[in-house]
Amino acid sequence: MRTKVVIVGAGPAGLLLAHLLHQEGIACTVLEQRSQDYVAGRVRAGVLEQVTVDLLARLGLDQRLRAEGLVHTGANISCDDEVFRVDFADLTGGASVVVYGQSEVMADLNAAAVSRGLDVRYQAEHVALHDLDTNHPYVTFTENGEAARIDCDFVAGCDGYHGISRASIPPNVLQTFEKVYPFGWLGILAEVPPCNHELIYASHERGFALASMRSQTRSRYYVQCSLDDRIEDWSDDRFWDELCLRLGANSGAEVVRGPSFEKSIAPLRSFVAEPMRWGRLFLAGDAAHIVPPTGAKGLNLAATDVIMLSEALSDVYSGAGKAGIDHYSQRALARVWKAERFSWWFTSLTHRFPDTSSIDRKLQAAELAYIRSSRAAQSMLAENYVGLPLTL
Ligand code: APR
Ligand code: PHB
């Protein structure tokens, strides 16, 4: 069989790209190694930048988002017992973010993929990319136990950090940059009202904590934990006690406790692979870059990558030329690196690093105090948090 674009991976990057190409009338097939339930059920961050909200609107996929998403015009930063609010709307000339879980985004993308007849193949095994540096690339895989082959013009590697696409780029071409943080995030979901109507990022002597939410009745909370910790070490009671301590007396007192129905530990990593294009292969989303979750940039970066990639591919098929695909890697990376910087900075500002001297904690506290007192510093935080513009 033949198509124009093969997309590897049906996470947010792959499905958003499939919808964008479908809207442009560009035939594509998505190959996903896992089951639909597995992909849709993964619990991830839940803060959408305006650019991501606009993308979902452009795709006609924002009905539930508009009804159920929570618009946040600011967020709180807490340092030990002191809390201040960063007013995004005031600092950025009206910008805001929308709190709407990635699993909800995935549910909307999947439902529309079915109703619009997108070609998404789940449980596609042994996906392998061939002849990417020629004008006739093709992809082989196994479907229902049978070998299959798709010839195409382009391949979009949207297969996440552990995918095969990035690994298909020759090592002498690919450069990678990585930082692994010496801690993880322990996150829970609980059917309890959030402790605050906006998010609270808490920097505490005992470690970072984050109060987030999925709805008015469902809370998402995190505490920084050791990489050696196991889920079994963290009973619900221990989690709630630790969270309340780190959020400080006032916010901690507002926390409503309840049984957790999801609990997991995630490591934190900053990672970028350059270039994001090799021959007719284009990387997008986590296949090319990972950010630590502080600032919730992962899903938003996947969205902006595929906006840029779909524009570039549309130019090729509309006859507007190849400048877009030639420029894709450079354009995407320019925005990626700024989000990497912000996520690293926000992580460094708010987390407790083991084996650092007491001066580091004092410097962190001084920087937080500076941000609290400086409109300029808050503007930097706000404009990055709501999302930097897509430049040419
Ligand atoms: N063949 C086919 N599919 C694959 C392969 C493979 N060899 N390897 C990985 N995949 C699939 C994974 O099963 C997964 O469903 O690719 C998908 C990649 O999805 P994500 O890891 O979610 O990556 P991405 O779509 O770039 O999402 C970016 O969403 O999931 C979050 O943390 C992520 O916030 C980030 C954003
Ligand atoms: C979340 O709600 O899961 C979330 C919110 C903000 C972050 C990270 C995660 O920075």
Coordinates of C-alpha atoms and ligand atoms in Angstrom, one line a residue:
M1 CA 0.0 0.0 0.0
R2 CA 1.0 3.6 -0.5
T3 CA 0.2 6.8 1.4
K4 CA 1.7 10.3 1.6
V5 CA 2.8 10.4 5.3
V6 CA 3.4 7.6 7.7
I7 CA 3.1 8.7 11.3
V8 CA 4.8 6.4 13.9
G9 CA 3.1 6.7 17.3
A10 CA -0.5 7.6 18.3
G11 CA 0.3 9.8 21.3
P12 CA -0.7 13.4 21.3
A13 CA 2.0 14.4 18.7
G14 CA 1.0 11.6 16.3
L15 CA -2.8 12.0 16.5
L16 CA -2.7 15.8 16.4
L17 CA -0.5 15.6 13.2
A18 CA -2.9 13.0 11.7
H19 CA -5.8 15.4 12.3
L20 CA -3.9 18.3 10.9
L21 CA -2.9 16.5 7.7
H22 CA -6.4 15.1 7.3
Q23 CA -7.8 18.6 7.5
E24 CA -5.4 19.6 4.7
G25 CA -6.4 16.6 2.6
I26 CA -3.0 14.9 2.9
A27 CA -3.4 11.1 3.2
C28 CA -1.6 9.5 6.2
T29 CA -1.5 6.3 8.2
V30 CA -0.7 6.2 11.9
L31 CA 1.2 3.1 13.3
E32 CA 1.0 2.6 17.0
Q33 CA 2.6 -0.4 18.8
R34 CA 0.3 -0.4 21.9
S35 CA -3.5 -0.7 22.2
Q36 CA -5.7 2.3 22.1
D37 CA -6.8 1.8 25.7
Y38 CA -3.1 1.8 26.9
V39 CA -2.3 5.0 25.0
A40 CA -5.4 6.9 26.0
G41 CA -5.2 5.9 29.7
R42 CA -1.7 7.3 30.5
V43 CA -1.9 10.0 33.1
R44 CA 0.2 13.0 32.2
A45 CA 0.2 16.8 32.7
G46 CA -2.9 18.9 32.1
V47 CA -2.1 22.5 31.3
L48 CA -2.8 23.7 27.8
E49 CA -1.2 26.8 26.4
Q50 CA -3.4 29.1 24.3
V51 CA -1.6 27.9 21.1
T52 CA -2.7 24.3 22.0
V53 CA -6.2 25.4 22.7
D54 CA -6.3 27.3 19.4
L55 CA -5.1 24.2 17.6
L56 CA -7.8 22.0 19.1
A57 CA -10.3 24.7 18.1
R58 CA -9.0 24.9 14.5
L59 CA -9.4 21.1 14.3
G60 CA -13.0 21.3 15.6
L61 CA -12.0 19.3 18.7
D62 CA -12.7 21.8 21.4
Q63 CA -16.3 21.2 22.3
R64 CA -15.6 19.3 25.6
L65 CA -12.5 21.5 26.2
R66 CA -14.7 24.6 26.1
A67 CA -17.3 23.1 28.4
E68 CA -15.1 21.3 30.9
G69 CA -11.6 23.0 30.7
L70 CA -10.8 25.4 33.5
V71 CA -9.3 28.7 32.4
H72 CA -6.5 29.9 34.7
T73 CA -5.4 33.5 34.5
G74 CA -2.6 33.0 37.1
A75 CA -0.8 30.5 39.4
N76 CA 0.6 30.6 42.9
I77 CA 4.2 30.1 44.1
S78 CA 4.8 29.2 47.6
C79 CA 8.1 29.2 49.5
D80 CA 7.9 27.6 52.9
D81 CA 4.9 29.5 54.4
E82 CA 4.8 32.5 52.0
V83 CA 2.6 32.4 48.9
F84 CA 2.3 34.9 46.0
R85 CA 0.3 34.8 42.8
V86 CA 1.7 35.4 39.4
D87 CA -1.1 37.1 37.3
F88 CA -0.5 35.8 33.8
A89 CA -3.3 37.8 32.3
D90 CA -2.1 41.1 33.8
L91 CA 1.5 40.4 33.0
T92 CA 1.1 39.2 29.4
G93 CA -1.7 41.4 28.1
G94 CA -4.5 38.9 28.6
A95 CA -3.1 35.4 28.1
S96 CA -4.2 32.4 30.1
V97 CA -3.9 28.6 30.2
V98 CA -6.6 26.0 30.3
V99 CA -6.4 23.0 32.7
Y100 CA -7.7 20.0 30.9
G101 CA -6.1 16.5 31.3
Q102 CA -4.0 14.9 28.6
S103 CA -6.2 11.8 28.9
E104 CA -9.2 14.0 28.0
V105 CA -7.3 15.5 25.0
M106 CA -6.5 11.9 23.9
A107 CA -10.2 10.8 24.3
D108 CA -11.3 13.7 22.1
L109 CA -8.6 13.0 19.5
N110 CA -9.4 9.3 19.4
A111 CA -13.2 9.8 19.1
A112 CA -12.7 12.2 16.2
A113 CA -10.1 9.9 14.6
V114 CA -12.8 7.2 14.4
S115 CA -15.7 9.5 13.3
R116 CA -13.5 11.2 10.6
G117 CA -12.2 7.9 9.3
L118 CA -8.5 8.5 10.1
D119 CA -6.3 5.5 9.4
V120 CA -4.9 4.6 12.8
R121 CA -3.5 1.1 13.2
Y122 CA -3.0 0.0 16.9
Q123 CA -0.9 -3.0 17.9
A124 CA 1.4 -2.5 14.9
E125 CA 4.5 -4.4 15.8
H126 CA 8.1 -4.4 14.7
V127 CA 7.7 -1.0 12.9
A128 CA 10.9 -0.3 10.9
L129 CA 11.8 2.7 8.7
H130 CA 13.7 2.2 5.4
D131 CA 15.4 4.4 2.8
L132 CA 14.7 7.6 4.7
D133 CA 17.6 9.3 2.9
T134 CA 16.1 8.6 -0.5
N135 CA 13.0 10.0 -2.3
H136 CA 11.2 6.6 -1.7
P137 CA 11.1 5.8 1.9
Y138 CA 9.0 2.9 3.2
V139 CA 7.9 1.5 6.5
T140 CA 7.5 -2.2 7.4
F141 CA 5.6 -3.6 10.3
T142 CA 3.6 -6.6 11.5
E143 CA -0.2 -6.4 11.7
N144 CA -2.3 -9.2 13.0
G145 CA 0.7 -11.5 12.7
E146 CA 1.2 -10.6 9.0
A147 CA 4.1 -8.7 7.5
A148 CA 3.0 -5.3 5.9
R149 CA 4.7 -2.5 4.0
I150 CA 3.7 1.1 3.3
D151 CA 5.4 3.2 0.8
C152 CA 5.3 6.9 1.4
D153 CA 6.7 10.4 0.8
F154 CA 7.5 11.3 4.4
V155 CA 7.8 9.7 7.8
A156 CA 6.8 11.5 11.0
G157 CA 8.5 10.1 14.0
C158 CA 6.0 10.8 16.8
D159 CA 6.9 7.7 18.8
G160 CA 8.1 9.2 22.0
Y161 CA 11.4 9.0 23.9
H162 CA 11.7 5.2 23.6
G163 CA 10.6 5.0 19.9
I164 CA 12.5 3.7 16.9
S165 CA 12.4 6.9 14.8
R166 CA 15.2 8.8 16.5
A167 CA 17.2 5.6 16.6
S168 CA 16.9 5.4 12.7
I169 CA 19.0 8.6 12.4
P170 CA 22.7 7.7 11.9
P171 CA 24.7 8.3 15.1
N172 CA 27.2 10.6 13.2
V173 CA 24.3 12.9 12.3
L174 CA 22.4 12.9 15.6
Q175 CA 23.5 15.0 18.6
T176 CA 21.8 14.5 21.9
F177 CA 21.8 16.7 25.0
E178 CA 20.6 15.4 28.3
K179 CA 20.3 16.1 32.0
V180 CA 18.8 13.6 34.5
Y181 CA 17.6 15.2 37.7
P182 CA 18.4 13.5 41.0
F183 CA 14.8 13.1 42.1
G184 CA 11.3 12.1 40.8
W185 CA 7.7 13.2 41.1
L186 CA 5.2 11.1 43.0
G187 CA 1.8 12.0 41.7
I188 CA -1.7 11.1 42.8
L189 CA -5.2 11.6 41.5
A190 CA -8.0 11.7 44.0
E191 CA -11.7 12.4 43.8
V192 CA -11.6 15.5 46.1
P193 CA -12.0 19.2 45.4
P194 CA -8.7 21.0 44.8
C195 CA -7.2 23.0 47.7
N196 CA -7.1 26.2 45.6
H197 CA -8.9 27.3 42.4
E198 CA -5.5 27.8 40.8
L199 CA -2.2 25.7 40.8
I200 CA 0.3 26.1 43.6
Y201 CA 4.0 25.4 42.9
A202 CA 5.6 25.0 46.3
S203 CA 9.3 25.2 47.1
H204 CA 9.9 23.8 50.5
E205 CA 12.8 22.8 52.7
R206 CA 11.5 19.2 52.5
G207 CA 11.2 19.3 48.7
F208 CA 8.9 20.5 45.9
A209 CA 5.1 20.0 45.8
L210 CA 2.5 20.9 43.3
A211 CA -1.2 21.3 43.8
S212 CA -3.1 20.8 40.5
M213 CA -6.5 19.5 39.4
R214 CA -8.5 17.9 36.7
S215 CA -11.9 19.4 37.6
Q216 CA -13.7 21.1 40.5
T217 CA -14.0 17.7 42.1
R218 CA -10.8 15.9 41.1
S219 CA -7.4 16.9 42.3
R220 CA -3.9 16.1 41.0
Y221 CA -1.1 16.5 43.5
Y222 CA 2.6 15.8 43.3
V223 CA 5.5 15.7 45.8
Q224 CA 9.2 15.5 44.9
C225 CA 10.5 12.1 46.0
S226 CA 13.8 10.2 45.9
L227 CA 14.6 8.1 42.9
D228 CA 15.0 5.1 45.2
D229 CA 11.4 5.5 46.6
R230 CA 8.9 2.9 45.6
I231 CA 5.1 3.4 45.4
E232 CA 4.7 1.0 48.3
D233 CA 6.7 3.4 50.5
W234 CA 4.0 6.0 50.1
S235 CA 0.7 5.2 51.8
D236 CA -2.0 7.8 51.1
D237 CA -1.6 9.1 54.6
R238 CA 2.1 9.7 54.2
F239 CA 1.4 11.4 50.9
W240 CA -1.2 13.7 52.3
D241 CA 0.9 14.6 55.4
E242 CA 3.9 15.4 53.3
L243 CA 1.9 17.4 50.7
C244 CA 0.3 19.5 53.4
L245 CA 3.6 20.3 55.1
R246 CA 5.2 21.4 51.8
L247 CA 2.2 23.5 50.7
G248 CA 2.6 25.6 53.8
A249 CA 0.2 26.1 56.7
N250 CA -2.5 28.1 54.9
S251 CA -2.8 26.1 51.7
G252 CA -2.1 22.8 53.5
A253 CA -5.2 23.5 55.7
E254 CA -7.4 23.7 52.6
V255 CA -6.4 20.2 51.3
V256 CA -9.3 17.8 51.3
R257 CA -8.0 14.2 51.7
G258 CA -9.4 11.1 50.1
P259 CA -8.3 7.8 48.7
S260 CA -6.0 8.1 45.7
F261 CA -7.1 6.2 42.6
E262 CA -3.8 6.6 40.7
K263 CA -0.4 6.8 42.1
S264 CA 2.9 6.8 40.2
I265 CA 6.5 7.9 40.3
A266 CA 8.1 9.7 37.2
P267 CA 11.7 10.6 36.8
L268 CA 12.6 14.1 35.6
R269 CA 14.8 14.6 32.5
S270 CA 15.8 17.4 30.1
F271 CA 16.7 16.0 26.7
V272 CA 17.0 17.3 23.1
A273 CA 18.0 15.5 19.9
E274 CA 19.3 17.6 17.0
P275 CA 18.5 17.8 14.1
M276 CA 14.8 17.0 14.1
R277 CA 14.9 16.0 10.5
W278 CA 17.0 13.5 8.6
G279 CA 16.2 13.0 4.9
R280 CA 12.5 12.3 4.8
L281 CA 12.1 11.6 8.5
F282 CA 10.8 14.3 10.8
L283 CA 10.8 14.0 14.6
A284 CA 8.1 15.6 16.7
G285 CA 7.2 15.6 20.4
D286 CA 8.9 13.4 22.9
A287 CA 10.8 11.5 20.2
A288 CA 12.9 14.7 19.9
H289 CA 12.8 16.3 23.3
I290 CA 11.8 15.7 26.9
V291 CA 11.2 18.4 29.5
P292 CA 10.8 18.0 33.3
P293 CA 7.1 18.5 34.1
T294 CA 7.6 21.7 36.0
G295 CA 5.7 24.2 33.8
A296 CA 3.8 21.4 31.9
K297 CA 5.4 22.1 28.5
G298 CA 5.6 18.4 27.2
L299 CA 2.2 18.2 25.5
N300 CA 2.3 21.9 24.4
L301 CA 5.7 21.4 22.7
A302 CA 4.3 18.3 20.9
A303 CA 1.4 20.5 19.6
T304 CA 3.7 23.3 18.3
D305 CA 6.1 20.8 16.7
V306 CA 3.2 19.3 14.7
I307 CA 1.7 22.7 13.8
M308 CA 5.1 23.6 12.2
L309 CA 5.5 20.1 10.6
S310 CA 2.0 20.2 9.1
E311 CA 2.6 23.7 7.7
A312 CA 5.8 22.5 6.1
L313 CA 4.2 19.4 4.6
S314 CA 1.2 21.3 3.4
D315 CA 3.6 23.7 1.5
V316 CA 5.1 20.7 -0.3
Y317 CA 1.7 19.3 -1.4
S318 CA 0.2 22.7 -2.3
G319 CA 3.2 23.5 -4.5
A320 CA 4.5 26.3 -2.3
G321 CA 7.9 24.6 -2.1
K322 CA 10.3 22.8 0.2
A323 CA 11.6 25.7 2.2
G324 CA 9.3 24.7 5.0
I325 CA 10.5 21.2 5.4
D326 CA 14.1 22.4 5.0
H327 CA 13.5 24.9 7.8
Y328 CA 11.4 22.6 10.1
S329 CA 14.2 21.4 12.4
Q330 CA 15.7 24.8 13.0
R331 CA 12.3 26.5 13.5
A332 CA 11.1 23.8 15.9
L333 CA 14.3 23.6 17.9
A334 CA 14.4 27.4 18.4
R335 CA 11.1 27.1 20.4
V336 CA 12.0 23.8 22.0
W337 CA 15.2 25.1 23.5
K338 CA 13.4 28.1 25.1
A339 CA 10.9 25.7 26.6
E340 CA 13.8 23.5 27.8
R341 CA 15.4 26.5 29.4
F342 CA 12.2 27.5 31.1
S343 CA 11.4 24.0 32.4
W344 CA 15.0 23.5 33.7
W345 CA 14.9 27.0 35.3
F346 CA 11.5 26.4 37.0
T347 CA 12.7 23.0 38.2
S348 CA 15.9 24.4 39.6
L349 CA 14.1 27.2 41.3
T350 CA 11.6 25.1 43.1
H351 CA 13.2 21.7 43.9
R352 CA 15.4 20.5 46.7
F353 CA 18.7 19.2 45.2
P354 CA 20.4 16.5 47.3
D355 CA 24.0 17.0 48.1
T356 CA 24.0 20.8 47.6
S357 CA 25.3 23.1 50.3
S358 CA 23.1 25.4 52.3
I359 CA 24.1 28.4 50.1
D360 CA 22.2 26.9 47.3
R361 CA 19.0 26.9 49.3
K362 CA 19.6 30.5 50.3
L363 CA 20.2 31.5 46.7
Q364 CA 16.9 29.7 45.7
A365 CA 15.1 31.5 48.5
A366 CA 16.6 34.9 47.3
E367 CA 15.5 34.2 43.7
L368 CA 12.0 33.4 44.8
A369 CA 11.9 36.6 47.0
Y370 CA 13.2 38.6 44.0
I371 CA 10.4 37.1 41.7
R372 CA 7.9 37.9 44.3
S373 CA 9.0 41.6 44.4
S374 CA 9.7 42.2 40.7
R375 CA 7.2 42.7 38.0
A376 CA 9.9 42.1 35.4
A377 CA 10.8 38.8 36.8
Q378 CA 7.2 37.7 37.1
S379 CA 6.7 38.8 33.4
M380 CA 9.5 36.4 32.4
L381 CA 7.8 33.6 34.2
A382 CA 4.3 34.4 33.0
E383 CA 5.2 34.8 29.3
N384 CA 7.0 31.4 29.3
Y385 CA 4.3 29.7 31.3
V386 CA 1.5 30.8 28.9
G387 CA 3.7 29.8 26.0
L388 CA 6.0 31.7 23.7
P389 CA 4.8 32.6 20.2
L390 CA 5.5 30.5 17.2
T391 CA 8.1 32.4 15.2
L392 CA 8.9 31.9 11.6
Ligands
APR1 N1 6.2 1.7 16.9 C1 5.0 2.3 17.0 N2 4.6 3.1 18.0 C2 5.5 3.4 18.9 C3 6.8 2.8 18.9 C4 7.1 1.9 17.8 N3 8.3 1.4 17.7 N4 7.5 3.3 20.0 C5 6.7 4.1 20.6 N5 5.5 4.1 20.1 C6 4.3 4.9 20.5 C7 4.1 4.8 22.0 O1 3.4 3.6 22.3 C8 3.3 6.0 22.3 O2 1.9 5.7 22.2 O3 4.5 6.2 20.3 C9 3.6 7.0 21.2 C10 4.4 8.2 21.7 O4 3.6 8.9 22.5 P1 4.1 9.9 23.7 O5 5.2 9.1 24.4 O6 2.9 10.3 24.5 O7 4.8 11.1 22.9 P2 4.2 12.3 22.2 O8 3.0 12.0 21.4 O9 5.4 13.0 21.6 O10 3.6 13.2 23.4 C11 4.2 14.3 23.9 O11 2.6 14.0 25.6 O12 2.6 11.8 26.5 C12 3.0 13.1 26.7 O13 4.9 13.2 28.1 C13 4.4 13.4 26.8 O14 3.9 15.5 27.3 C14 4.5 14.8 26.3 C15 3.6 14.8 25.2
PHB2 C1 -0.8 18.4 36.2 O1 -1.9 18.8 36.4 O2 -0.6 17.1 36.0 C2 0.4 19.3 36.1 C3 0.2 20.6 36.1 C4 1.3 21.5 36.0 C5 2.5 21.0 35.9 C6 2.7 19.6 35.8 C7 1.7 18.8 35.9 O3 3.6 21.8 35.8

